[in-house]
XYZ file of C-alpha atoms in Angstrom:
518
model
C -17.452 77.062 -50.022
C -13.809 77.848 -49.303
C -12.501 77.058 -45.833
C -10.299 79.283 -43.799
C -7.496 76.809 -43.978
C -7.569 76.913 -47.756
C -7.674 80.708 -47.823
C -4.707 81.110 -45.456
C -1.779 78.811 -46.188
C -0.263 79.768 -42.844
C -2.972 77.824 -41.076
C -1.818 74.220 -40.936
C -4.218 71.376 -41.605
C -5.080 69.360 -38.523
C -2.688 66.463 -37.876
C -3.926 62.888 -38.038
C -4.287 61.335 -34.622
C -2.320 58.082 -34.582
C -4.344 54.937 -33.843
C -4.255 54.024 -30.210
C -2.047 51.091 -29.355
C -4.024 48.002 -28.441
C -4.551 47.730 -24.736
C -2.596 44.947 -23.002
C -5.866 43.626 -21.631
C -7.269 43.152 -25.120
C -4.200 41.168 -26.174
C -4.373 39.055 -23.042
C -8.043 38.404 -23.625
C -7.396 37.276 -27.188
C -4.666 34.959 -25.943
C -6.990 33.468 -23.312
C -9.745 32.982 -25.892
C -7.254 31.304 -28.233
C -6.070 28.911 -25.526
C -9.670 28.207 -24.522
C -10.647 27.375 -28.101
C -7.634 25.128 -28.535
C -8.008 23.142 -25.335
C -11.581 23.762 -24.146
C -12.858 25.431 -20.991
C -13.540 22.179 -19.157
C -10.081 20.783 -19.910
C -8.377 23.930 -18.608
C -10.556 24.029 -15.491
C -9.899 20.329 -14.945
C -6.116 20.630 -15.105
C -6.241 23.485 -12.590
C -8.687 21.959 -10.109
C -7.546 18.346 -10.426
C -3.917 19.420 -10.250
C -4.472 21.400 -7.052
C -6.700 18.934 -5.225
C -4.872 15.860 -6.504
C -1.659 17.308 -5.080
C -3.473 18.154 -1.835
C -4.665 14.557 -1.459
C -1.176 13.231 -2.254
C 0.312 15.249 0.610
C -2.617 15.119 3.039
C -3.152 11.350 2.852
C -0.761 9.468 5.162
C 1.581 7.087 3.320
C -0.158 3.872 2.269
C -3.587 4.999 3.493
C -5.108 4.945 0.023
C -7.348 2.135 -1.216
C -5.181 -1.021 -0.963
C -2.203 1.305 -1.328
C 0.190 -1.072 0.407
C -0.472 -3.849 -2.095
C -0.811 -1.351 -4.963
C 2.647 0.061 -4.229
C 4.093 -3.447 -3.929
C 2.838 -4.324 -7.412
C 4.076 -0.997 -8.814
C 7.526 -1.631 -7.313
C 7.537 -5.098 -8.861
C 6.639 -3.690 -12.302
C 9.274 -0.966 -11.955
C 11.915 -3.682 -11.670
C 10.722 -5.874 -14.524
C 8.295 -8.150 -12.699
C 5.385 -8.082 -15.123
C 3.839 -11.501 -14.344
C 2.339 -12.601 -10.992
C 4.995 -14.151 -8.744
C 3.953 -16.884 -6.348
C 5.452 -16.653 -2.858
C 5.461 -18.904 0.185
C 2.826 -18.215 2.816
C 1.900 -20.579 5.648
C -1.712 -19.376 5.470
C -2.338 -20.596 1.916
C -1.687 -19.766 -1.763
C -0.117 -16.321 -2.098
C 1.467 -13.996 -4.645
C 3.699 -10.980 -4.069
C 7.242 -9.712 -4.446
C 10.121 -7.854 -2.823
C 10.223 -4.270 -1.560
C 12.991 -2.441 0.343
C 13.020 -3.154 4.071
C 12.749 0.554 4.938
C 9.607 0.887 2.806
C 8.127 -2.228 4.395
C 8.700 -0.642 7.799
C 6.548 2.338 6.804
C 3.966 -0.006 5.261
C 3.725 -2.053 8.454
C 3.391 1.015 10.648
C 0.676 2.509 8.417
C -1.240 -0.788 8.356
C -1.326 -1.084 12.128
C -2.100 2.618 12.523
C -5.301 2.630 10.476
C -6.296 -0.845 11.695
C -6.169 0.249 15.338
C -7.583 3.751 15.095
C -8.710 5.357 18.372
C -12.243 6.431 19.156
C -13.496 9.928 18.417
C -12.729 12.733 19.055
C -9.083 11.647 18.875
C -7.552 11.889 15.379
C -7.078 8.625 13.494
C -3.323 9.234 13.113
C -1.919 8.597 16.573
C 1.627 9.889 16.060
C 2.290 12.123 13.021
C 5.991 12.302 13.872
C 6.351 8.556 13.321
C 5.532 9.047 9.646
C 8.119 11.805 9.409
C 10.791 9.596 10.975
C 10.033 6.510 8.888
C 9.661 8.612 5.737
C 13.031 10.289 6.310
C 14.852 6.939 6.198
C 16.930 6.069 3.140
C 15.538 3.485 0.737
C 17.449 0.387 1.786
C 19.171 -2.000 -0.603
C 18.011 -4.932 1.503
C 14.574 -6.158 0.464
C 11.779 -8.140 2.059
C 9.113 -10.314 0.489
C 5.591 -8.915 0.883
C 2.096 -10.188 0.045
C -0.005 -8.500 -2.644
C -2.128 -11.251 -4.168
C -5.020 -8.893 -4.950
C -2.898 -6.575 -7.106
C -0.712 -9.325 -8.566
C -3.821 -10.199 -10.568
C -3.571 -6.862 -12.432
C -1.564 -6.477 -15.614
C 1.451 -4.123 -15.567
C -0.278 -1.566 -17.831
C -2.012 0.566 -15.141
C 1.171 0.508 -13.042
C 3.451 2.005 -15.675
C 3.104 5.631 -14.426
C 3.736 4.812 -10.723
C 6.536 2.449 -11.760
C 8.109 5.366 -13.624
C 7.765 7.446 -10.456
C 9.638 4.774 -8.490
C 12.469 4.690 -11.010
C 12.724 8.484 -10.968
C 12.845 8.443 -7.162
C 15.653 5.887 -7.292
C 17.578 7.963 -9.827
C 17.273 11.035 -7.600
C 18.162 8.993 -4.488
C 15.020 10.127 -2.657
C 14.202 8.851 0.807
C 11.223 6.613 1.626
C 8.759 9.481 1.921
C 10.077 11.044 -1.273
C 9.635 7.787 -3.170
C 6.030 7.430 -1.997
C 5.297 11.004 -3.018
C 7.027 10.642 -6.402
C 4.998 7.503 -7.089
C 1.766 9.307 -6.251
C 2.639 12.334 -8.375
C 3.503 10.167 -11.372
C 0.020 8.647 -11.252
C -1.558 12.072 -10.823
C 0.324 13.403 -13.849
C -0.958 10.488 -15.942
C -4.514 11.246 -14.811
C -4.160 14.926 -15.705
C -2.793 14.150 -19.169
C -5.248 11.410 -20.151
C -8.388 13.001 -18.722
C -7.311 16.459 -19.867
C -7.118 15.083 -23.417
C -10.513 13.394 -22.959
C -12.121 16.708 -21.996
C -10.388 18.436 -24.880
C -12.151 15.959 -27.179
C -15.454 17.545 -26.110
C -14.323 21.176 -26.399
C -16.918 23.424 -27.959
C -19.759 21.273 -26.614
C -21.640 21.894 -23.397
C -21.564 18.193 -22.533
C -17.889 18.705 -21.647
C -19.045 19.901 -18.226
C -20.753 16.607 -17.507
C -17.509 14.740 -18.154
C -15.696 17.356 -16.041
C -18.067 16.762 -13.107
C -17.329 13.037 -13.150
C -13.580 13.559 -13.562
C -13.281 15.794 -10.475
C -15.417 13.739 -8.118
C -13.661 13.678 -4.726
C -13.171 9.913 -4.925
C -11.614 10.198 -8.408
C -9.117 12.863 -7.345
C -8.365 11.080 -4.068
C -7.404 7.983 -6.039
C -5.434 10.077 -8.524
C -3.444 11.444 -5.579
C -2.576 7.997 -4.191
C -0.954 4.874 -5.634
C -3.538 2.660 -7.326
C -4.219 0.962 -10.646
C -7.606 2.687 -10.640
C -5.990 6.013 -11.572
C -5.081 4.908 -15.106
C -8.181 2.709 -15.355
C -10.519 5.596 -14.547
C -8.645 7.891 -16.929
C -8.853 5.466 -19.858
C -12.544 4.793 -19.176
C -13.240 8.538 -19.244
C -11.264 8.834 -22.472
C -13.295 6.083 -24.142
C -16.499 7.696 -22.865
C -15.598 11.119 -24.279
C -14.697 9.633 -27.659
C -17.941 7.640 -27.827
C -19.960 10.723 -26.864
C -18.307 12.787 -29.607
C -18.222 10.198 -32.356
C -21.571 8.535 -31.643
C -23.934 10.815 -29.706
C -22.730 14.157 -31.081
C -22.118 12.684 -34.534
C -18.839 14.510 -35.087
C -15.723 13.322 -36.844
C -12.751 12.489 -34.650
C -9.409 14.067 -35.404
C -6.404 11.874 -36.204
C -4.965 12.133 -32.643
C -8.411 11.318 -31.247
C -8.671 8.316 -33.543
C -5.285 7.050 -32.389
C -6.373 7.575 -28.784
C -9.603 5.642 -29.417
C -7.729 2.674 -30.872
C -5.122 2.718 -28.086
C -7.722 2.930 -25.309
C -9.682 0.085 -26.895
C -6.591 -2.104 -26.562
C -5.332 -0.913 -23.161
C -8.492 -0.558 -21.053
C -9.424 -4.292 -21.151
C -6.110 -5.247 -19.538
C -6.369 -2.585 -16.825
C -9.424 -4.008 -15.082
C -11.584 -6.878 -16.330
C -14.892 -5.291 -15.316
C -14.519 -2.535 -17.935
C -13.615 -4.677 -20.931
C -17.036 -4.160 -22.531
C -16.785 -0.365 -22.226
C -13.646 -0.430 -24.358
C -15.482 -2.331 -27.084
C -17.987 0.523 -27.556
C -15.622 2.337 -29.905
C -16.740 -0.048 -32.656
C -20.192 1.589 -32.520
C -18.710 4.839 -33.844
C -19.401 4.898 -37.609
C -16.200 4.331 -39.566
C -16.654 7.578 -41.521
C -16.343 9.524 -38.238
C -12.842 8.277 -37.515
C -9.990 10.535 -38.537
C -8.481 8.374 -41.235
C -9.234 8.464 -44.930
C -11.299 11.255 -46.399
C -14.814 12.024 -47.508
C -17.854 9.857 -46.983
C -16.470 6.881 -48.859
C -15.011 4.417 -46.400
C -12.578 1.725 -47.466
C -12.779 -1.806 -46.121
C -9.621 -1.411 -44.045
C -11.118 1.659 -42.366
C -14.125 -0.377 -41.288
C -11.929 -3.224 -40.086
C -9.420 -1.160 -38.059
C -11.694 -0.393 -35.026
C -12.785 -4.027 -34.935
C -9.157 -5.126 -35.127
C -8.304 -2.931 -32.132
C -11.284 -4.363 -30.242
C -10.129 -7.878 -31.147
C -6.606 -7.194 -29.883
C -8.049 -5.762 -26.674
C -10.330 -8.769 -26.174
C -7.527 -11.264 -26.839
C -5.181 -9.401 -24.485
C -7.915 -9.465 -21.859
C -8.425 -13.223 -22.279
C -4.697 -13.956 -22.160
C -4.169 -11.932 -18.999
C -7.212 -13.463 -17.304
C -5.673 -16.876 -17.999
C -2.353 -15.754 -16.528
C -3.916 -14.183 -13.439
C -6.568 -16.854 -12.787
C -4.547 -18.779 -10.143
C -4.315 -15.691 -7.919
C -8.035 -16.024 -7.169
C -7.230 -18.945 -4.870
C -5.344 -16.636 -2.526
C -7.887 -13.815 -2.250
C -9.440 -15.153 0.946
C -6.305 -14.090 2.857
C -7.552 -10.506 2.575
C -10.431 -11.446 4.850
C -10.478 -12.199 8.602
C -8.791 -15.446 9.645
C -12.104 -17.267 10.051
C -12.757 -16.728 6.298
C -9.421 -18.051 5.029
C -10.046 -20.600 2.313
C -13.713 -19.616 2.006
C -13.336 -17.631 -1.235
C -13.492 -20.230 -3.997
C -14.127 -18.774 -7.469
C -14.809 -22.167 -9.021
C -17.519 -23.005 -6.496
C -19.139 -19.588 -6.889
C -19.202 -19.879 -10.687
C -20.729 -23.350 -10.420
C -23.374 -21.944 -8.106
C -24.265 -19.134 -10.519
C -24.649 -21.569 -13.410
C -26.607 -24.234 -11.535
C -28.726 -22.036 -9.273
C -29.015 -18.540 -10.781
C -32.088 -17.808 -8.644
C -29.939 -18.011 -5.505
C -27.441 -15.568 -6.960
C -30.243 -13.150 -7.845
C -31.569 -13.353 -4.267
C -28.113 -12.548 -2.897
C -27.833 -9.711 -5.406
C -31.194 -8.288 -4.300
C -30.251 -8.559 -0.628
C -26.984 -6.758 -1.346
C -28.813 -3.795 -2.861
C -31.385 -3.694 -0.065
C -28.688 -3.664 2.617
C -25.870 -1.626 1.044
C -27.208 0.705 -1.671
C -27.056 3.858 0.481
C -23.463 3.038 1.377
C -22.510 2.639 -2.298
C -24.239 5.924 -3.073
C -22.043 7.881 -0.645
C -18.961 5.942 -1.758
C -19.594 7.085 -5.339
C -18.722 10.577 -4.121
C -16.089 9.446 -1.680
C -15.092 7.014 1.005
C -11.510 8.116 1.275
C -9.069 5.255 1.516
C -8.492 2.996 4.486
C -9.311 5.725 6.963
C -12.887 4.986 5.759
C -13.750 8.673 6.072
C -16.937 9.355 4.120
C -17.262 12.742 2.451
C -19.618 15.186 4.215
C -23.187 15.850 3.145
C -22.134 19.243 1.756
C -19.842 17.417 -0.691
C -22.665 15.144 -1.850
C -25.112 18.044 -2.240
C -22.622 20.240 -4.096
C -21.720 17.367 -6.425
C -25.404 16.677 -7.096
C -25.872 20.363 -7.962
C -22.964 20.133 -10.408
C -24.508 17.041 -11.980
C -27.943 18.676 -12.260
C -26.522 21.778 -13.969
C -24.110 19.910 -16.261
C -26.842 17.493 -17.354
C -29.369 20.281 -17.871
C -26.931 22.402 -19.885
C -25.806 19.624 -22.243
C -26.748 19.504 -25.912
C -29.702 17.590 -27.259
C -28.218 14.603 -29.049
C -29.524 14.082 -32.552
C -31.277 10.741 -33.236
C -29.458 10.678 -36.571
C -26.073 10.726 -34.831
C -26.869 7.789 -32.528
C -29.816 5.729 -33.686
C -32.017 3.766 -31.322
C -30.151 0.494 -31.823
C -26.717 1.921 -31.033
C -28.098 3.780 -28.022
C -29.595 0.571 -26.670
C -26.280 -1.200 -27.202
C -24.503 1.437 -25.127
C -27.099 1.095 -22.362
C -26.885 -2.703 -22.376
C -23.092 -2.510 -22.269
C -23.189 -0.234 -19.222
C -25.710 -2.554 -17.549
C -23.557 -5.586 -18.352
C -20.506 -3.805 -16.911
C -22.423 -3.137 -13.699
C -23.347 -6.815 -13.573
C -19.686 -7.750 -14.103
C -18.719 -5.698 -11.050
C -21.067 -7.752 -8.875
C -20.209 -11.095 -10.461
C -16.458 -10.461 -10.248
C -16.609 -9.604 -6.542
C -18.996 -12.488 -5.881
C -16.435 -14.875 -7.331
C -13.171 -13.272 -6.213
C -13.900 -11.812 -2.773
C -17.195 -13.160 -1.362
C -17.055 -16.321 0.801
C -19.156 -19.227 -0.381
C -22.585 -19.033 1.252
C -22.207 -15.374 2.333
C -25.449 -13.409 2.658
C -24.451 -10.534 0.324
C -21.994 -9.813 -2.455
C -19.089 -8.466 -0.438
C -16.458 -5.949 -1.515
C -18.640 -3.796 -3.791
C -17.736 -0.100 -3.514
C -19.360 2.953 -5.059
C -16.083 4.055 -6.655
C -16.299 1.128 -9.075
C -19.214 2.832 -10.849
C -17.378 6.101 -11.582
C -15.894 4.869 -14.915
C -19.429 4.049 -16.131
C -21.062 7.352 -15.181
C -20.444 9.422 -18.334
C -21.811 6.807 -20.717
C -24.804 6.032 -18.514
C -25.709 9.724 -18.370
C -25.088 10.110 -22.121
C -27.805 7.525 -22.760
C -30.078 9.470 -20.416
C -29.369 12.679 -22.330
C -30.091 10.941 -25.628
C -33.616 10.109 -24.450
C -34.307 13.068 -22.144
C -35.385 16.208 -24.068
C -35.441 18.549 -21.071
C -32.658 21.155 -20.786
C -31.924 24.302 -18.793
C -32.555 27.708 -20.380
C -32.450 31.244 -19.040
C -35.306 33.796 -19.049
C -34.668 34.575 -22.740
C -34.779 30.909 -23.714
C -31.007 30.642 -24.230
C -28.755 27.933 -22.878
C -26.817 29.351 -19.901
C -23.405 28.301 -21.175
C -21.177 30.573 -19.094
C -23.435 30.537 -16.050
C -23.624 26.744 -16.133
C -19.832 26.454 -16.394
C -19.284 28.819 -13.471
C -21.861 26.978 -11.365
C -20.317 23.575 -12.085
C -16.779 24.743 -11.300
C -17.934 26.478 -8.111
C -20.020 23.529 -6.938
C -17.266 20.966 -7.534
C -14.745 23.220 -5.782
C -17.013 23.489 -2.746
C -17.456 19.700 -2.774
C -13.703 19.136 -2.821
C -12.923 21.741 -0.159
C -15.536 20.257 2.203
C -14.099 16.763 1.672
C -10.543 17.965 2.354
C -11.589 19.779 5.540
C -13.411 16.751 6.935
C -10.614 14.350 6.032
C -7.949 16.569 7.562
C -9.981 17.033 10.736
C -10.678 13.345 11.291
C -7.320 11.959 10.202
C -4.860 14.529 11.527
C -6.954 16.410 14.102
C-alpha cells in the first residue's frame, strides 16, 4: 500500500519530536539518592538532627551548667596549653589536683556554680539573673590566671579533651571573649561528635539496623552532652563507633572497608584511655573474623592480618594500664566533691579491700542500690540535663521508647553463621562486665566507706553500651515488624524513628527552657 506522503512529494514527512529534557526534579532526585547511598539515610538524618539540637543545647544551656562542666573545662584548658598529666595543687581540705584558668573565666565559673547550687523554688526559673551571664560572658579573657580544682577530671587522659582543647586555642587565636570561648569549646566537641558518630552510622548504611544506632546517638542526654564541654562527648562517640563496627563485622557478617578497618584499630586503641569503664568494649573488635577486615584479599588470611587486631587491643590495654597508674593518686582527692562531712571518707584502697574480703557485703549494697535508684537511672538514660538536674518529660521518654521499639523491630535478622553462639555470648558477657565496672568504679572512687548504696551512678553511663546490648538481643530475638503484605517497613520505620526522636528532643528542649530560663 502506497501512502499519501509517498505519492505526493510536496507533503513533508512528519518531523521527529526531540526527546524531552530531563526534568530538574529527576536530576535532583538522582543526586539525593546518590548521596543517600554514599552516606546512608541514618547518617544524613543524624548530622541534621544532632547538628540542630546539639547547637540548641550549646546555646540554651547556661555556661558551665553541663555535667561537671566547670571541672571539664578546667581540664580542657589545661590540655590546650600542654598540661597532659595530672597536676597536684595545694588545698587546705586535702589532696587535690587542678590547674590554672584565666581569672575572667573563673569569675563566670564561680557565678554559675553558686547560681545552680542556690536555685529558687518553683515556679521561679532556676537562672536568677540572665543578664549576669551576658555581662560576665562579655568580658575579655584575662591574661592573669587563677588556680582551680578539678581532681575528678584530672584523672582523665588528654585524649577525650583534644577537640575542646582545639576549640580553646581557636578562641584564643580569634581573641574571643569569655562567652565566645565557652561556646567555641562546646562547638568543637559537638563537631567531633558529628564526625565520629556520622562515620559510625555510615558504616551501617544499607542495613536497617542503622536506625537502632541512630536512636541511641540522638538520645537527649547524648546530644545535651555533645553540646556542652565534657570528656563523655568523645567517649560516647568512640563507643558508638566500636559498636557499629562490631555489628557490621560480626553480627551482619560483612567485610569492613579499609577506612572502617583503620577506624576499628584506632578506636580500639583510643577508647580505653578515654574512660576506664569502657575498656572491655574496645577489645570486642578482636571478635571480628580477620577475613572481614579490609586488609589483604580473598579468604586466605596471613598471620600478620590475624595479629593486627590483637596488637591494637594490646596497645589499647597497655595504654589503659599506664594511664590508670598515672591517675591512681587522684582517687585520694575525690571525697572533696562531696559535702564537707564526707571529706576523707572516699578511700579506694579500703573499698577494694572490702570487695575482696567480703564480696557478699558488696553484693548487698549493689542490690540495695538497684532497689532504691533504678527508676532514677532509667529516666537519666534518656536525660537528666546537667547540673540544673532537669529530668526530661514523660513525652520524651515515651517518644524515645517508640523509636527504640520501631528501630529494633525493623532491624535485620542476624545470621547465626555471621556471629556464632560463642562470640555472641562473649559480647553479652563483655557488656555485663562493663556494667559491673561502672558500679565498681563508682563504689571505689566516689562512694564513702560504709555508705548504704553505690553513689554517683547515673543512667547516662549506660548509653555507650546500648547498641551492643541490643545487638545481642536482636541476634537471639527472631521477631520483627512487617507490614500487611509481609514486607519490612523500611521507609515507614525510618520516618517513624526520625519523627519520634525529634518529638523527644523538642519536648526536652521546651521543658529545659521553661524551668531554667522561665
